[in-house]
Backbone as a ProteinNet text record, in pm:
[ID]
protein_1_A
[PRIMARY]
MTGKHSNEAQPLQEQTPNVDELRAELSETVAALAAKADVPTRVHDSASAGVEKAKITAESNPGIVAALAAAAIGAVIAYVVVRRRKSRRGVLR
[TERTIARY]
-4495	-4559.6	-4457.4	-4489.1	-4400.5	-4475.3	-4404.9	-4469.3	-4413.3	-4493.8	-4452.3	-4419.9	-4497.7	-4483.3	-4422.9	-4344.4	-4289.3	-4177.2	-4152.1	-4046.6	-3913.2	-3910.7	-3787.6	-3686.4	-3563.2	-3457.6	-3432.5	-3435.5	-3406.5	-3259.1	-3203.3	-3062.1	-3043.8	-2927.6	-2898.7	-2913.9	-2879.4	-2888.2	-3032.4	-3126.1	-3265.8	-3325.9	-3275.1	-3330.2	-3282.8	-3159.9	-3108	-3111.9	-3163.7	-3167	-3026.1	-3008.9	-2879.4	-2851.7	-2741.3	-2706.1	-2685.4	-2623.5	-2600.2	-2731.7	-2828.3	-2959.4	-3029.4	-3023.3	-3085.6	-3019.8	-2889.2	-2819.2	-2859.3	-2872.7	-2912.4	-3053.7	-3145.4	-3282.7	-3286.3	-3211.4	-3206.2	-3146.3	-3045.1	-2982.8	-3082	-3159.8	-3261.1	-3365.7	-3407.6	-3508.9	-3456.5	-3333.6	-3274.6	-3259.5	-3218.2	-3203.3	-3337.8	-3442.7	-3575.9	-3623.9	-3601.2	-3641	-3560.5	-3433.6	-3349.2	-3395.6	-3434.3	-3483	-3612.5	-3700.5	-3826	-3801.9	-3703.3	-3676.4	-3597.7	-3539.6	-3459.7	-3551.4	-3617.6	-3717.3	-3655.5	-3542.4	-3488.7	-3463.3	-3412.8	-3388.8	-3519.5	-3618.8	-3748.7	-3812.5	-3801	-3856.3	-3782.6	-3650.5	-3571.3	-3609.6	-3624.2	-3662.3	-3800.5	-3892.7	-4027.5	-4026.9	-3948.9	-3940.3	-3876.8	-3775.2	-3710.7	-3808.5	-3888.6	-3988.8	-4091.7	-4130.3	-4224.7	-4167.4	-4040.9	-3974.7	-3968.1	-3932.3	-3926.4	-4064.1	-4167.2	-4303.5	-4341.9	-4305.1	-4335	-4261	-4135.4	-4058.3	-4122.4	-4163.5	-4225.8	-4355.9	-4435.5	-4561.6	-4536.1	-4436.1	-4404.1	-4357.3	-4278	-4229.2	-4341.1	-4437.2	-4544.7	-4658.8	-4668.3	-4775.7	-4719.4	-4649.1	-4589.4	-4693.5	-4811.6	-4917.7	-4964.5	-4973.7	-5016	-4910.4	-4785	-4676	-4678.2	-4699.8	-4704.8	-4823.5	-4936.6	-5054.6	-5031.6	-4969.6	-4940.9	-4840.4	-4741	-4642.5	-4709.5	-4797.2	-4867.9	-4958.7	-5024	-5110.5	-5029.1	-4912.6	-4827.1	-4777.8	-4737.3	-4691.4	-4805.9	-4923.3	-5040	-5073	-5061.1	-5088.5	-4987.6	-4862.2	-4759.2	-4785.5	-4818.8	-4847.4	-4967.8	-5074	-5192.7	-5159.1	-5077.6	-5037.6	-4961.3	-4869	-4789.8	-4879.3	-4970.9	-5060.3	-5147.6	-5207.8	-5294.3	-5214.6	-5096.7	-5012.9	-4974.3	-4941.9	-4906.1	-5026	-5142.4	-5261.8	-5293.3	-5280.1	-5307.8	-5205.2	-5080.1	-4977.2	-4995.4	-5048.6	-5073.8	-5186.1	-5278.8	-5390.4	-5351.2	-5236.7	-5192.8	-5239.7	-5291.5	-5338.4	-5219.9	-5117.1	-4996.4	-4897.7	-4824.1	-4727	-4590.7
14102.8	13976.9	13866.6	13781.5	13670.3	13541.9	13439.5	13311.6	13249.4	13164.7	13084	13167.2	13270.7	13348.5	13486.3	13498.1	13630.5	13663.9	13790	13835.8	13847.6	13811.6	13819.9	13720.8	13761.7	13673.9	13563.8	13441.2	13328.3	13295.3	13233.2	13194.5	13103.4	13109.6	13036.6	12886	12834.4	12690.4	12642.3	12723.1	12682	12687.7	12774	12788.3	12676.7	12635.7	12533.2	12397.5	12298.2	12164.6	12107.5	12022.2	11958.2	11864.1	11886.1	11808.6	11661.8	11634.3	11495.6	11421.8	11489.4	11427	11400.4	11496.4	11476.9	11361.9	11351.2	11241.6	11107	11101.4	10976.3	10935.8	11033.8	11004.6	10958.4	11026.6	10989.6	10850.3	10819.6	10688.4	10578.6	10602.9	10506	10486.6	10595.8	10587.5	10509.8	10537.1	10466.3	10318.4	10286.3	10145.8	10073.9	10141.1	10079.9	10057	10152.3	10136.7	10026.7	10018.3	9913.3	9775.3	9764.3	9636	9595.3	9691.8	9661.1	9623.6	9682	9656.4	9527.6	9470.4	9348.9	9226.5	9200.9	9094.3	8955.6	8922.3	8787.5	8754.6	8850.6	8826.5	8809.7	8891.2	8879.1	8743.4	8695.5	8565.1	8454.4	8464.7	8364.6	8360.7	8477.4	8482.5	8422.3	8452.3	8397.8	8246.3	8198	8053.2	7984.6	8045.7	7988.5	7980.6	8083.3	8082.8	7972.5	7952	7845.3	7707.4	7689.2	7560.9	7534.3	7635.7	7618.8	7583.4	7649.3	7620.8	7477	7431.9	7294.8	7194.2	7224.2	7134.2	7122.1	7234.6	7232.7	7153.8	7175.4	7102.6	6953.2	6916.8	6775.1	6709.4	6781.9	6724.8	6707.8	6798.3	6790.3	6699.1	6667.2	6582.1	6475.6	6376.2	6276.9	6192.3	6176.1	6098.9	6164.6	6295.4	6368.4	6354.7	6363.1	6350.2	6210.8	6109	5972.4	5955.2	6013.3	6003.5	6074.5	6190.8	6263.4	6187.7	6127.9	6049.7	5928.5	5862.1	5745.5	5787.5	5901.9	5950.7	5983.9	6044	6077.1	5950.2	5851.4	5725.1	5656.7	5659.2	5599.6	5668.8	5801	5874.5	5838.7	5823.3	5786.3	5645.9	5554	5416.4	5413.7	5487	5492.1	5549.8	5651.1	5712.4	5612.3	5539	5441.8	5330.2	5280.8	5172	5216.8	5334.3	5384.3	5403.7	5457.7	5481.8	5349.3	5248	5117.2	5053.2	5064.6	5005.7	5073	5205.1	5276.1	5242.1	5224.4	5192.9	5053.5	4961.7	4826	4824.8	4918.5	4927.9	5002.2	5064.2	5138.7	5283.2	5332.5	5468	5563.4	5531.3	5612.7	5561	5645.6	5600.7	5646.4
2078.2	2055.6	2084.5	2176.5	2209.1	2183.1	2147.1	2120.4	1994.5	1935.1	1822.2	1697.6	1673.3	1550.7	1574.8	1675.9	1704.3	1606.2	1591.3	1502.6	1574.4	1700.5	1776.6	1722.2	1722.3	1673.3	1774.7	1729.1	1814.9	1800	1900.1	1886.5	1764.6	1705.2	1582.3	1600.5	1717.2	1741.3	1740	1784.6	1786.1	1646.2	1559.7	1425.9	1332.3	1343	1253	1322.6	1252.7	1312.8	1324	1420	1442	1324.9	1256.5	1138.2	1172.9	1285.5	1325	1349.2	1410.8	1433.6	1301.5	1209.1	1078.6	1003.1	1010.5	944.3	1003.6	1135	1201.2	1159.7	1155.7	1113.5	967.9	882.3	741.9	724.7	801.7	795.5	835.5	940	982.6	874.8	811.5	706.6	586.7	546.1	433.2	465.8	586.6	626.1	623.6	670	668.8	525.8	438.3	298.6	230	259.2	200.5	246.5	372.9	424.5	356.1	331	262.7	117.1	54.7	-86.5	-108	-4.7	-16.8	-13.3	-124.2	-132	-112.6	-173.4	-151.9	-4.6	68.8	211.5	286.5	251.1	317.6	288.3	163.7	127.4	202.4	209	280.8	428	489.2	630.7	652.5	561.9	573.2	556.7	460.7	439.8	560.3	616.3	734.7	851.8	866.1	973.1	949.5	825.1	792.3	820.1	788.4	814	964	1040.6	1186.1	1242.6	1191.2	1237.9	1202.7	1083.2	1042.6	1129.2	1162.2	1248.5	1385.8	1441.1	1573.3	1569.4	1463.8	1449.2	1434.1	1355.6	1333.9	1462.8	1540.8	1665.8	1768.1	1767.1	1866	1821.2	1691.6	1640	1546	1596.6	1507.1	1433.9	1489.3	1423	1294.3	1296.2	1176.5	1067.5	1105.9	1007.9	945.8	1026.7	975.7	881.1	915.3	829.5	696.2	699.3	575.5	489.3	552.3	477.4	412.9	486.7	432.5	316.3	328.8	221.6	96.3	115.9	1.2	-68	10.2	-48	-121.4	-63.1	-128.7	-260.3	-263.1	-386.5	-494.9	-459.3	-557.1	-610	-521.8	-564	-656.5	-622.9	-707.7	-844.5	-848.9	-975.5	-1062.5	-1001.8	-1075.8	-1128.8	-1046.8	-1088.8	-1204.4	-1194.3	-1301.2	-1429	-1417.9	-1536.7	-1604.5	-1525.9	-1583.8	-1653.2	-1592.3	-1654.3	-1786.6	-1789.9	-1914.5	-2021.6	-1980.6	-2080	-2135.5	-2058.1	-2106.4	-2209.6	-2195.1	-2288.9	-2415.4	-2414	-2530.2	-2529.6	-2415.8	-2408.6	-2407.4	-2331.9	-2328.9	-2430.1	-2493.9	-2593.2	-2554.9
[MASK]
+++++++++++++++++++++++++++++++++++++++++++++++++++++++++++++++++++++++++++++++++++++++++++++

């Protein structure tokens, strides 16, 4: 009987896996798992990518950035005005 399940003795090199290859595969697996487990680095990389995307968007659409800045300033001014009016009435202490 010849083939996959034969009882013939195979050379020793074919029976035992190459230790160096197994070590390399194990090293790659450990490195991949370590990268997945390193949450602070992954968060930092994601945040950096978001910042770069925002910069590119801001550079290509300066009108939108100006509108958002004006809206933010308007919201702050409205908040200050409302707070001052309430404090004059004695609502805030």
